Amino acid sequence: MPTAMGRKTSDAAVTELPHAVEGEMTALVRVVGGLITVMLLAAVLAGLWRGLTSQQGLLTDVINGLTASEVGFATILILLGSLVEGFGYGLSLGTRWPYTRNIAVLMVRGDPEAAHRMVATLVGLVALALVILSPSVTTISGLSLVVVTALFGMGTLYVLAGRAPAFVHGTHGLLAYGVFLIYLTDIVYPGVSFLTYLGVTSALHALLLAIFLGGMTTGQRGFGTPIGPFVKPQKASQWTIAAHISAALLLVATLGWMMPAYPVAFYLAVTQVAVGFLLSHAVNLKPKAPGVLVAFHQSMVLLMCLAIVLQWR
């Protein structure tokens, strides 16, 4: 029989690690993790290349290089978040945040949630370095977005554990894309205020609405819960995904109405609607771990963001 001390230790462990749910480590998870590692190296190399080729003075070259790497790191952070969801690692570290004692070991072993938090730290450190080297509205706004995104990231753990509303999850996803976009637009349109750019780019408004409702959909269904097939929505998660589908169709309509301004984004959005239906089917089949289709879905969103920013005039 367990001793009182044994029961006390066990109770403490449960308190320390509430709602921890281990994801399944498969060969596919390891392969995708390897690709993410390659992407991290590519982001570092892209920053080095941009810094070495800008030739605008040492300080400006360093700032340019860090900004380019930050865009890459923000991209990877979003993709890691999709892997966390897709392979059932959302609660692999419980609701402890931001670190666990062995988080580096878990990252090396391939835990996407551990890697997600470590890359988030990297994004924060680069954002801080940019503020120190070049304090401006853009860099200060970028760091502020990173901090708020991280705080909402903590909140997503409680959403998955059933302790916080789905709004928190949707806002976290929206802010994560805000971090990606603020540094991307700084590279593509230097000197243009991000808020000014965002205010006049209606194509992004429709896309960001769909992103927010997509995050809401994940949060509303919770961890490991199917949405269920439906014709008429009957529960909150079904109403949320219906709103998300409506936002996706609004995005297609917006980009179609603006043609030929954003042709690449338009065709990606049309394809994304089909991918979304496949993803909802995967969620119902394997609600805890829908698979790599989640990462593909997010990759399409990142490409749409990139296409809109690069083709904006």
mmCIF file with all atom_site columns, N, CA, C and O in Angstrom, residues 146-166:
data_model
loop_
_atom_site.group_PDB
_atom_site.id
_atom_site.type_symbol
_atom_site.label_atom_id
_atom_site.label_alt_id
_atom_site.label_comp_id
_atom_site.label_asym_id
_atom_site.label_entity_id
_atom_site.label_seq_id
_atom_site.pdbx_PDB_ins_code
_atom_site.Cartn_x
_atom_site.Cartn_y
_atom_site.Cartn_z
_atom_site.occupancy
_atom_site.B_iso_or_equiv
_atom_site.pdbx_formal_charge
_atom_site.auth_seq_id
_atom_site.auth_comp_id
_atom_site.auth_asym_id
_atom_site.auth_atom_id
_atom_site.pdbx_PDB_model_num
ATOM 1  N N  . VAL A 1 146 ? 4.891   40.528 -29.740 1.00 0.00 ? 146 VAL A N  1
ATOM 2  C CA . VAL A 1 146 ? 5.494   39.258 -29.329 1.00 0.00 ? 146 VAL A CA 1
ATOM 3  C C  . VAL A 1 146 ? 5.129   38.940 -27.877 1.00 0.00 ? 146 VAL A C  1
ATOM 4  O O  . VAL A 1 146 ? 4.747   37.812 -27.543 1.00 0.00 ? 146 VAL A O  1
ATOM 5  N N  . VAL A 1 147 ? 5.235   39.947 -27.013 1.00 0.00 ? 147 VAL A N  1
ATOM 6  C CA . VAL A 1 147 ? 4.944   39.740 -25.588 1.00 0.00 ? 147 VAL A CA 1
ATOM 7  C C  . VAL A 1 147 ? 3.470   39.369 -25.382 1.00 0.00 ? 147 VAL A C  1
ATOM 8  O O  . VAL A 1 147 ? 3.147   38.407 -24.674 1.00 0.00 ? 147 VAL A O  1
ATOM 9  N N  . VAL A 1 148 ? 2.568   40.119 -26.020 1.00 0.00 ? 148 VAL A N  1
ATOM 10 C CA . VAL A 1 148 ? 1.136   39.851 -25.854 1.00 0.00 ? 148 VAL A CA 1
ATOM 11 C C  . VAL A 1 148 ? 0.775   38.491 -26.448 1.00 0.00 ? 148 VAL A C  1
ATOM 12 O O  . VAL A 1 148 ? -0.033  37.738 -25.884 1.00 0.00 ? 148 VAL A O  1
ATOM 13 N N  . THR A 1 149 ? 1.402   38.148 -27.583 1.00 0.00 ? 149 THR A N  1
ATOM 14 C CA . THR A 1 149 ? 1.166   36.836 -28.199 1.00 0.00 ? 149 THR A CA 1
ATOM 15 C C  . THR A 1 149 ? 1.579   35.720 -27.248 1.00 0.00 ? 149 THR A C  1
ATOM 16 O O  . THR A 1 149 ? 0.882   34.708 -27.106 1.00 0.00 ? 149 THR A O  1
ATOM 17 N N  . ALA A 1 150 ? 2.729   35.906 -26.588 1.00 0.00 ? 150 ALA A N  1
ATOM 18 C CA . ALA A 1 150 ? 3.206   34.894 -25.640 1.00 0.00 ? 150 ALA A CA 1
ATOM 19 C C  . ALA A 1 150 ? 2.240   34.724 -24.478 1.00 0.00 ? 150 ALA A C  1
ATOM 20 O O  . ALA A 1 150 ? 1.949   33.600 -24.048 1.00 0.00 ? 150 ALA A O  1
ATOM 21 N N  . LEU A 1 151 ? 1.713   35.830 -23.970 1.00 0.00 ? 151 LEU A N  1
ATOM 22 C CA . LEU A 1 151 ? 0.769   35.746 -22.857 1.00 0.00 ? 151 LEU A CA 1
ATOM 23 C C  . LEU A 1 151 ? -0.511  35.027 -23.265 1.00 0.00 ? 151 LEU A C  1
ATOM 24 O O  . LEU A 1 151 ? -1.048  34.212 -22.504 1.00 0.00 ? 151 LEU A O  1
ATOM 25 N N  . PHE A 1 152 ? -0.991  35.328 -24.472 1.00 0.00 ? 152 PHE A N  1
ATOM 26 C CA . PHE A 1 152 ? -2.169  34.615 -24.957 1.00 0.00 ? 152 PHE A CA 1
ATOM 27 C C  . PHE A 1 152 ? -1.829  33.156 -25.248 1.00 0.00 ? 152 PHE A C  1
ATOM 28 O O  . PHE A 1 152 ? -2.710  32.290 -25.191 1.00 0.00 ? 152 PHE A O  1
ATOM 29 N N  . GLY A 1 153 ? -0.549  32.885 -25.585 1.00 0.00 ? 153 GLY A N  1
ATOM 30 C CA . GLY A 1 153 ? -0.122  31.501 -25.771 1.00 0.00 ? 153 GLY A CA 1
ATOM 31 C C  . GLY A 1 153 ? -0.278  30.708 -24.492 1.00 0.00 ? 153 GLY A C  1
ATOM 32 O O  . GLY A 1 153 ? -0.686  29.540 -24.515 1.00 0.00 ? 153 GLY A O  1
ATOM 33 N N  . MET A 1 154 ? 0.053   31.333 -23.357 1.00 0.00 ? 154 MET A N  1
ATOM 34 C CA . MET A 1 154 ? -0.195  30.687 -22.070 1.00 0.00 ? 154 MET A CA 1
ATOM 35 C C  . MET A 1 154 ? -1.690  30.416 -21.910 1.00 0.00 ? 154 MET A C  1
ATOM 36 O O  . MET A 1 154 ? -2.105  29.348 -21.440 1.00 0.00 ? 154 MET A O  1
ATOM 37 N N  . GLY A 1 155 ? -2.498  31.385 -22.340 1.00 0.00 ? 155 GLY A N  1
ATOM 38 C CA . GLY A 1 155 ? -3.942  31.223 -22.223 1.00 0.00 ? 155 GLY A CA 1
ATOM 39 C C  . GLY A 1 155 ? -4.484  30.067 -23.036 1.00 0.00 ? 155 GLY A C  1
ATOM 40 O O  . GLY A 1 155 ? -5.467  29.423 -22.627 1.00 0.00 ? 155 GLY A O  1
ATOM 41 N N  . THR A 1 156 ? -3.848  29.774 -24.192 1.00 0.00 ? 156 THR A N  1
ATOM 42 C CA . THR A 1 156 ? -4.344  28.670 -25.025 1.00 0.00 ? 156 THR A CA 1
ATOM 43 C C  . THR A 1 156 ? -4.261  27.333 -24.299 1.00 0.00 ? 156 THR A C  1
ATOM 44 O O  . THR A 1 156 ? -5.071  26.440 -24.545 1.00 0.00 ? 156 THR A O  1
ATOM 45 N N  . LEU A 1 157 ? -3.281  27.196 -23.418 1.00 0.00 ? 157 LEU A N  1
ATOM 46 C CA . LEU A 1 157 ? -3.175  25.954 -22.646 1.00 0.00 ? 157 LEU A CA 1
ATOM 47 C C  . LEU A 1 157 ? -4.411  25.762 -21.780 1.00 0.00 ? 157 LEU A C  1
ATOM 48 O O  . LEU A 1 157 ? -4.928  24.648 -21.641 1.00 0.00 ? 157 LEU A O  1
ATOM 49 N N  . TYR A 1 158 ? -4.899  26.845 -21.215 1.00 0.00 ? 158 TYR A N  1
ATOM 50 C CA . TYR A 1 158 ? -6.089  26.765 -20.367 1.00 0.00 ? 158 TYR A CA 1
ATOM 51 C C  . TYR A 1 158 ? -7.357  26.604 -21.201 1.00 0.00 ? 158 TYR A C  1
ATOM 52 O O  . TYR A 1 158 ? -8.337  26.026 -20.733 1.00 0.00 ? 158 TYR A O  1
ATOM 53 N N  . VAL A 1 159 ? -7.316  27.106 -22.445 1.00 0.00 ? 159 VAL A N  1
ATOM 54 C CA . VAL A 1 159 ? -8.444  26.843 -23.350 1.00 0.00 ? 159 VAL A CA 1
ATOM 55 C C  . VAL A 1 159 ? -8.545  25.345 -23.612 1.00 0.00 ? 159 VAL A C  1
ATOM 56 O O  . VAL A 1 159 ? -9.625  24.745 -23.516 1.00 0.00 ? 159 VAL A O  1
ATOM 57 N N  . LEU A 1 160 ? -7.397  24.723 -23.961 1.00 0.00 ? 160 LEU A N  1
ATOM 58 C CA . LEU A 1 160 ? -7.390  23.293 -24.259 1.00 0.00 ? 160 LEU A CA 1
ATOM 59 C C  . LEU A 1 160 ? -7.757  22.458 -23.027 1.00 0.00 ? 160 LEU A C  1
ATOM 60 O O  . LEU A 1 160 ? -8.344  21.388 -23.153 1.00 0.00 ? 160 LEU A O  1
ATOM 61 N N  . ALA A 1 161 ? -7.388  22.978 -21.845 1.00 0.00 ? 161 ALA A N  1
ATOM 62 C CA . ALA A 1 161 ? -7.720  22.266 -20.610 1.00 0.00 ? 161 ALA A CA 1
ATOM 63 C C  . ALA A 1 161 ? -9.134  22.560 -20.146 1.00 0.00 ? 161 ALA A C  1
ATOM 64 O O  . ALA A 1 161 ? -9.559  22.070 -19.095 1.00 0.00 ? 161 ALA A O  1
ATOM 65 N N  . GLY A 1 162 ? -9.875  23.367 -20.914 1.00 0.00 ? 162 GLY A N  1
ATOM 66 C CA . GLY A 1 162 ? -11.259 23.669 -20.573 1.00 0.00 ? 162 GLY A CA 1
ATOM 67 C C  . GLY A 1 162 ? -11.420 24.720 -19.504 1.00 0.00 ? 162 GLY A C  1
ATOM 68 O O  . GLY A 1 162 ? -12.465 24.792 -18.841 1.00 0.00 ? 162 GLY A O  1
ATOM 69 N N  . ARG A 1 163 ? -10.417 25.581 -19.314 1.00 0.00 ? 163 ARG A N  1
ATOM 70 C CA . ARG A 1 163 ? -10.474 26.577 -18.242 1.00 0.00 ? 163 ARG A CA 1
ATOM 71 C C  . ARG A 1 163 ? -10.557 28.010 -18.756 1.00 0.00 ? 163 ARG A C  1
ATOM 72 O O  . ARG A 1 163 ? -10.573 28.952 -17.957 1.00 0.00 ? 163 ARG A O  1
ATOM 73 N N  . ALA A 1 164 ? -10.546 28.214 -20.075 1.00 0.00 ? 164 ALA A N  1
ATOM 74 C CA . ALA A 1 164 ? -10.596 29.564 -20.636 1.00 0.00 ? 164 ALA A CA 1
ATOM 75 C C  . ALA A 1 164 ? -11.429 29.535 -21.914 1.00 0.00 ? 164 ALA A C  1
ATOM 76 O O  . ALA A 1 164 ? -11.568 28.478 -22.554 1.00 0.00 ? 164 ALA A O  1
ATOM 77 N N  . PRO A 1 165 ? -12.001 30.681 -22.305 1.00 0.00 ? 165 PRO A N  1
ATOM 78 C CA . PRO A 1 165 ? -12.865 30.707 -23.495 1.00 0.00 ? 165 PRO A CA 1
ATOM 79 C C  . PRO A 1 165 ? -12.081 30.587 -24.797 1.00 0.00 ? 165 PRO A C  1
ATOM 80 O O  . PRO A 1 165 ? -10.887 30.902 -24.863 1.00 0.00 ? 165 PRO A O  1
ATOM 81 N N  . ALA A 1 166 ? -12.763 30.150 -25.850 1.00 0.00 ? 166 ALA A N  1
ATOM 82 C CA . ALA A 1 166 ? -12.139 29.951 -27.167 1.00 0.00 ? 166 ALA A CA 1
ATOM 83 C C  . ALA A 1 166 ? -11.604 31.255 -27.747 1.00 0.00 ? 166 ALA A C  1
ATOM 84 O O  . ALA A 1 166 ? -10.667 31.234 -28.565 1.00 0.00 ? 166 ALA A O  1
#
